[in-house]
Coordinates of C-alpha atoms and ligand atoms in Angstrom, one line a residue:
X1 CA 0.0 0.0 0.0
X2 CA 1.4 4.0 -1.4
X3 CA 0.3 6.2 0.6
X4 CA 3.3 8.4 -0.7
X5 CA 2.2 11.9 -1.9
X6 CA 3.8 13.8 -4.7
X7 CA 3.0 16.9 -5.2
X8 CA 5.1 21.0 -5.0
X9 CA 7.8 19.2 -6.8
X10 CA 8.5 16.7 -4.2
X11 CA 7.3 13.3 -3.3
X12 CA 6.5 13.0 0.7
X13 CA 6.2 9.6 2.6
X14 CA 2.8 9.8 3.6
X15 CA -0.2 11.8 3.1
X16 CA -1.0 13.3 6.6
X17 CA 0.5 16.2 8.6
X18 CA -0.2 18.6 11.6
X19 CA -3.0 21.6 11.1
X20 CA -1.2 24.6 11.7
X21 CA -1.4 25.8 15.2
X22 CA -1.5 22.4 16.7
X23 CA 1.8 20.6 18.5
X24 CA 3.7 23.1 16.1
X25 CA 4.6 26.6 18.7
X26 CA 7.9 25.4 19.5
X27 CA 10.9 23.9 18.3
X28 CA 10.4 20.7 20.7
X29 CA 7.2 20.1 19.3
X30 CA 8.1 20.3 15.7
X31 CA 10.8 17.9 16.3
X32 CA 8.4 15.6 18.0
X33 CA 6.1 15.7 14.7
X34 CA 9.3 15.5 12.3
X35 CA 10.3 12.3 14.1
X36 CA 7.0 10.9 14.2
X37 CA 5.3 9.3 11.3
X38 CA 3.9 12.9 10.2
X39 CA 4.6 12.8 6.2
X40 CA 5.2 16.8 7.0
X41 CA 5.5 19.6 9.4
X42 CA 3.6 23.0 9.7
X43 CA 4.2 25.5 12.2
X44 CA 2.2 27.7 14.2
X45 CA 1.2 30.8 12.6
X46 CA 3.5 33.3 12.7
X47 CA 3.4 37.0 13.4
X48 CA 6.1 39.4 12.9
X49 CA 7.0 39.8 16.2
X50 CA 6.3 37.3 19.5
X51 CA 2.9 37.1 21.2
X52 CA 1.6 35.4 24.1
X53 CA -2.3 35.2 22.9
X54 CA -5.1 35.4 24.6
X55 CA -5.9 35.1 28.5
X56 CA -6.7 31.2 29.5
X57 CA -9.0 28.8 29.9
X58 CA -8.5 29.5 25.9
X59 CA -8.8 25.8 24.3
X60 CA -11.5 23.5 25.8
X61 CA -12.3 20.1 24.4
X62 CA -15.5 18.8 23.7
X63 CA -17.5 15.4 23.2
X64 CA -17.4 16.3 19.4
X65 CA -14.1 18.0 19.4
X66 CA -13.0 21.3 20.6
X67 CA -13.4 25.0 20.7
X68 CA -10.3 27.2 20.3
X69 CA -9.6 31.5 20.7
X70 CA -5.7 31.1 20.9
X71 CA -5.4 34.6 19.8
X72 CA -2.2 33.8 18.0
X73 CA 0.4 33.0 20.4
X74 CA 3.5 32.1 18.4
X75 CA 7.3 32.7 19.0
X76 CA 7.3 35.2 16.2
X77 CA 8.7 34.8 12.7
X78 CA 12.4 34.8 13.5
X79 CA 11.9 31.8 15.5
X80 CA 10.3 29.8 13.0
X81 CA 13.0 31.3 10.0
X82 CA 15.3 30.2 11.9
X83 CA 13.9 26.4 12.5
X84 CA 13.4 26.7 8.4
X85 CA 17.2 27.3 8.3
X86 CA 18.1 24.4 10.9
X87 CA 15.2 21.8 8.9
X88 CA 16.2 18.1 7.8
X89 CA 14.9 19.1 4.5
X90 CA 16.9 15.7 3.1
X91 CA 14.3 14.0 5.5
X92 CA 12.3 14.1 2.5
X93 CA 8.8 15.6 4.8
X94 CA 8.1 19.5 3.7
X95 CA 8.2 22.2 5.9
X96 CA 5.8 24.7 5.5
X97 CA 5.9 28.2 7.4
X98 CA 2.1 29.1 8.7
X99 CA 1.6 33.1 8.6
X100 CA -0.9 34.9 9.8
X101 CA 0.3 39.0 9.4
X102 CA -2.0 41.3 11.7
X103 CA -1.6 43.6 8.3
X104 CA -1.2 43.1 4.5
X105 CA 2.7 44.5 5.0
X106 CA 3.5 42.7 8.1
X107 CA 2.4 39.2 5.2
X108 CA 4.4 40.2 2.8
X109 CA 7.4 41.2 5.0
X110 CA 7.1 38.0 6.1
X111 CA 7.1 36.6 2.6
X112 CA 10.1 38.8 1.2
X113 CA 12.2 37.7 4.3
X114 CA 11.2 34.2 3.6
X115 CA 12.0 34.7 0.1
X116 CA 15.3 36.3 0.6
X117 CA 16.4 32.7 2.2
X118 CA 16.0 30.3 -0.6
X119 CA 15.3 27.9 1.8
X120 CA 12.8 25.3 0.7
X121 CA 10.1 26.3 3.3
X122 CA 6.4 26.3 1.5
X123 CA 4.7 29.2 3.3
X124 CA 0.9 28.7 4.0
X125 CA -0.8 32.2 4.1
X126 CA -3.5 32.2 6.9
X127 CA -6.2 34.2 5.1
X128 CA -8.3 33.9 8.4
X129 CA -5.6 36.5 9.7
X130 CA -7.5 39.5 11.1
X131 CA -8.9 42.4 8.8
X132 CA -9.2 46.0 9.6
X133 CA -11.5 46.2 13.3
X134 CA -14.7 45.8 12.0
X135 CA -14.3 43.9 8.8
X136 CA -14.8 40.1 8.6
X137 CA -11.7 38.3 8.7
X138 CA -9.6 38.8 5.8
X139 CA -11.2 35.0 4.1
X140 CA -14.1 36.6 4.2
X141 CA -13.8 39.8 2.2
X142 CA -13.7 39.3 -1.1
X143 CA -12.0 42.6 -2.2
X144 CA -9.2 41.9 0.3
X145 CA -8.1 38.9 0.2
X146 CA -8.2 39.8 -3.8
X147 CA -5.5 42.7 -3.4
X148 CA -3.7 40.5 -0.5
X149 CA -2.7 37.5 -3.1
X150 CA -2.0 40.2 -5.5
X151 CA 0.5 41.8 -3.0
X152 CA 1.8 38.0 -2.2
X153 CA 3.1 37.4 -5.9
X154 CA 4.7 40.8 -5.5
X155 CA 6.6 39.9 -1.9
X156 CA 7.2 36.0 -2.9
X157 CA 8.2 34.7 -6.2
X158 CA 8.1 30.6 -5.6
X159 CA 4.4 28.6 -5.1
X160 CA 3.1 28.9 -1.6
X161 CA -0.6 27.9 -0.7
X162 CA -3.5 29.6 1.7
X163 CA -5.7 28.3 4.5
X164 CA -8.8 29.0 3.7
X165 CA -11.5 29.9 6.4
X166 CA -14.8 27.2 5.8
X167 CA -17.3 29.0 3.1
X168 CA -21.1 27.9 3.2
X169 CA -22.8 29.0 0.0
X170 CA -22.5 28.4 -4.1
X171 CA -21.9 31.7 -4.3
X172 CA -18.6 32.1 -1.9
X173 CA -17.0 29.3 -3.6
X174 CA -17.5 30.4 -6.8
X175 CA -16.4 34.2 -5.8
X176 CA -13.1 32.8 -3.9
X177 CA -12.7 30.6 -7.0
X178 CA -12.2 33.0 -9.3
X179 CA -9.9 35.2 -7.1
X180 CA -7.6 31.9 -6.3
X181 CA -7.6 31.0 -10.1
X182 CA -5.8 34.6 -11.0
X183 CA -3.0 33.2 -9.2
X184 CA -0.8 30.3 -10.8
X185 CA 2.1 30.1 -8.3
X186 CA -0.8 29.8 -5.4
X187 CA -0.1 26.2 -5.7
X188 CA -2.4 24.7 -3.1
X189 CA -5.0 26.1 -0.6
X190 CA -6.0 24.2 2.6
X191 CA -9.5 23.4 3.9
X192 CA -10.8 24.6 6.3
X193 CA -9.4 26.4 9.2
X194 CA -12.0 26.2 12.4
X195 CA -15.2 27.1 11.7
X196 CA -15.3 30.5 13.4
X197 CA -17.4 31.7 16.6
X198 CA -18.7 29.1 17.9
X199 CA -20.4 28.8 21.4
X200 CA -20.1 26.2 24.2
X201 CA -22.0 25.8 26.8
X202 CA -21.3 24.1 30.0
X203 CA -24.6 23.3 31.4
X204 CA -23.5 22.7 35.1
X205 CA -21.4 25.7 35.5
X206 CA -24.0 27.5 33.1
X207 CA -21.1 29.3 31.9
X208 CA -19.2 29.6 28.5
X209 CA -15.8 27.0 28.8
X210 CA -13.6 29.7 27.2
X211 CA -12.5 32.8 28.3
X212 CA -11.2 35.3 25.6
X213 CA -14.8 36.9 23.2
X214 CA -16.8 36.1 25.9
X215 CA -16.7 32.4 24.7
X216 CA -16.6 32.6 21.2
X217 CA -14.0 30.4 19.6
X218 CA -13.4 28.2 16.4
X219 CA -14.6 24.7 16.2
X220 CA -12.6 21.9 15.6
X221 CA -13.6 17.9 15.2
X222 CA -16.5 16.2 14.6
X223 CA -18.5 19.5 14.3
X224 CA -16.5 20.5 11.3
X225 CA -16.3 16.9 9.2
X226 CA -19.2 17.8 6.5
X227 CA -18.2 21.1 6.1
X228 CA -14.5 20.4 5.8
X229 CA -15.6 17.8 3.1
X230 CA -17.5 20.3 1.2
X231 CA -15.1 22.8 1.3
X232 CA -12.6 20.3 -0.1
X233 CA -14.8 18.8 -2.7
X234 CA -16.3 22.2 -4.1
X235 CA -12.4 23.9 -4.5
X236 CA -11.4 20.7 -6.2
X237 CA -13.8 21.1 -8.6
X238 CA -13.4 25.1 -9.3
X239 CA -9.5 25.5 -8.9
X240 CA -8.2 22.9 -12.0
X241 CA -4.3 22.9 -11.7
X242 CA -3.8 23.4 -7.9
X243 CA -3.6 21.0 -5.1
X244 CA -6.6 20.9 -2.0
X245 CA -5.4 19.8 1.4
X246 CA -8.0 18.7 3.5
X247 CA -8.2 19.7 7.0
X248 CA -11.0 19.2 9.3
X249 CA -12.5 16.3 11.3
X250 CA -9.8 13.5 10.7
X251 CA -9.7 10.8 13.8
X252 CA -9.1 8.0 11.7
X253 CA -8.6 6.5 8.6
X254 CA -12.2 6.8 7.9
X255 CA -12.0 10.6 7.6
X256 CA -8.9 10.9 5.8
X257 CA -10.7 8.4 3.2
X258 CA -13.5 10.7 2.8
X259 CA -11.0 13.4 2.1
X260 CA -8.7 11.7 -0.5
X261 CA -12.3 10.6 -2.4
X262 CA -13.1 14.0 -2.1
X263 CA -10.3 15.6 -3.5
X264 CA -8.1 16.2 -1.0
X265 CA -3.5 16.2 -2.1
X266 CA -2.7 15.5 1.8
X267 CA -4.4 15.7 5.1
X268 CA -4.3 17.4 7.9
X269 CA -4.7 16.7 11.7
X270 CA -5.5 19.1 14.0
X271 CA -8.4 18.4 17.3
X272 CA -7.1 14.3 17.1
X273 CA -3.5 15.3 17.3
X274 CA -3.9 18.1 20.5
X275 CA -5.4 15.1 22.4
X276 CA -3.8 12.1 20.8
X277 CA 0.2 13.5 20.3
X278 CA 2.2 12.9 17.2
X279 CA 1.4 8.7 17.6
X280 CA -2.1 9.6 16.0
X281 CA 0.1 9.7 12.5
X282 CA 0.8 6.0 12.4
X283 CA -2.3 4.6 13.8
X284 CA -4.6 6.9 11.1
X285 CA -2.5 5.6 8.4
X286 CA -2.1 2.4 9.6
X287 CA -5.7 2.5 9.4
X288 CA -6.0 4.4 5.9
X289 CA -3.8 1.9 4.3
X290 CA -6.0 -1.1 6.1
X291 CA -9.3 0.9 4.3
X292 CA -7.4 0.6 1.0
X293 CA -6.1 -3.2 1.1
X294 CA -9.8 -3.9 1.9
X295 CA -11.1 -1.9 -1.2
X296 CA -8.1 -3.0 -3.5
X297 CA -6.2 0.7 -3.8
X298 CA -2.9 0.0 -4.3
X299 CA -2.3 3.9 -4.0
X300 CA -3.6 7.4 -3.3
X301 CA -4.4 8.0 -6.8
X302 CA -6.4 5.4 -7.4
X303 CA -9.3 7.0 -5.5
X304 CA -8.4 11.0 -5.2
X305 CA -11.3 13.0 -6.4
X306 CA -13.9 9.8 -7.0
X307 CA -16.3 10.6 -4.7
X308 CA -19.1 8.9 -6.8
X309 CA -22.6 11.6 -7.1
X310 CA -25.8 9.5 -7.4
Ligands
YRO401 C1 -8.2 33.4 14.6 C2 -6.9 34.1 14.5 C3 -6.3 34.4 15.9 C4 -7.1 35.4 13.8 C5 -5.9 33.3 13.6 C6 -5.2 32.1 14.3 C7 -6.1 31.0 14.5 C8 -6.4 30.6 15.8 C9 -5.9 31.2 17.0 O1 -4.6 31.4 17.2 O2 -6.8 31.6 17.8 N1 -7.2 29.5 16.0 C10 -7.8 28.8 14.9 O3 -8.5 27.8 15.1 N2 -7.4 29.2 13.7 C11 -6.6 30.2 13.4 O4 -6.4 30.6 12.2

């Protein structure tokens, strides 16, 4: 059984990885992720400068997953530059750079800084990154995120890939379709980041279980599977040429499966891997390639992007 993935030029061992933000802040953890059987590592999005985040309780699992308002804590960009300089790249698993600028120029500092380097580091533009106060988040606005990706193939002259915030109507996909299409070195966009603002109750407390926006946080897990699927199928469909990485609801081999059939280059895992540690990799693709012996795939390929209609 392959589950080899070849794809940005290179050919990676496997076909699941971290979600950004998850086991990925510091350089202990992305070790722990490099040596485990993680086919790739992505770190923590960065901002231009160090921040702590938000005040705690800020991450609170769930029966169906979690609910998360991290507010960006991340060692800053230097720190993770500086990993990108120190990376096994031989290793034959990618690095990719998460960033998540609180401005259009802190991104594309970011991205001419990253590009001065030459290092092989794929960055992954968070376009869930915050907007001017008062705007949606930058996924969100059409306009924006239109001149943002035309700013980014100013600042950065190789492919690099976005993470796309979770759309819910024809008409988004089709709107953000045509914006990502304009772009031919965008070489991949990920799907979905959390499903935004979410609300948990805790009925015994009658309180809210996380702090920061008086509770309001992204969801993560179970809650997120269809609409992670969705996402993945519909910009599969609309964006011929570039690569889908699925992100969203994979616990097992089951859900990576759905997202391969859907469309999906690699997978991520985020909720499963905060709870579960970098040992999740094997046993989901342990389990993945036990799917595909059953169904007689010999490889990824055989079933990427045949989810059958009726
Ligand atoms: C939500 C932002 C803080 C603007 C971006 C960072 C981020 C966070 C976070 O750091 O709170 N959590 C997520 O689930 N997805 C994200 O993209």
């Amino acid at each position: 059984i392959d589950l080899s993935v070849t794809w940005l030029g290179q050919t990676m061992p496997g076909c699941l990885y971290n979600a950004s933000g998850v086991w990925c802040r510091e350089e202990g953890e992305l070790e722990a992720l490099h040596a485990s059987a993680a086919a790739a590592v992505i770190t923590k999005s960065a901002t231009l400068t160090p921040r702590d985040g938000n005040p705690e309780p800020r991450y609170c699992r769930t029966p169906l997953g979690s609910i998360n308002s991290m507010g960006l804590p991340n060692r800053g960009f230097d720190y993770y530059l500086d990993y990108a300089r120190r990376y096994r790249y031989g290793s034959g698993k990618p690095l990719f750079l998460s960033l998540s600028g609180l401005s259009l120029d802190d991104n594309c500092a970011m991205l001419r800084r990253l590009a001065e380097e030459g290092l092989p580091a794929v960055p992954e533009v968070n376009l869930s990154c915050p907007n001017v106060p008062g705007k949606p988040q930058l996924g969100y606005d059409f306009a924006a995120t239109a001149e943002a990706l035309e700013a980014f193939d100013a600042a950065y002259s190789g492919l690099y890939g976005v993470k796309l915030p979770p759309y819910f109507d024809p008409a988004h996909f089709a709107a953000m379709a045509e914006i990502l299409n304009r772009h031919p070195r965008l070489a991949f966009v990920t799907c979905i980041n959390s499903i935004g603002n979410g609300l948990v109750v805790d009925i015994d407390s009658e309180a809210v279980v996380i702090k920061p926006k008086d509770g309001l946080g992204g969801l993560g897990g179970d809650y997120v599977l269809p609409t992670a699927l969705a996402n993945v199928r519909e910009f599969f469909r609309l964006l011929p040429g570039k690569d889908v990485v699925g992100c969203g609801g994979v616990k097992s081999g089951r859900e990576a499966f759905m997202h391969i059939l859907a469309g999906a280059r690699a997978v991520q895992v985020g909720t499963c891997l905060y709870h579960e540690g970098p040992g999740a990799f094997s046993r989901i693709a342990g389990e993945l390639a036990m799917l595909m012996r059953v169904k007689g795939y010999r490889s990824l390929d055989a079933f990427r992007g045949r989810l059958r209609t009726l």
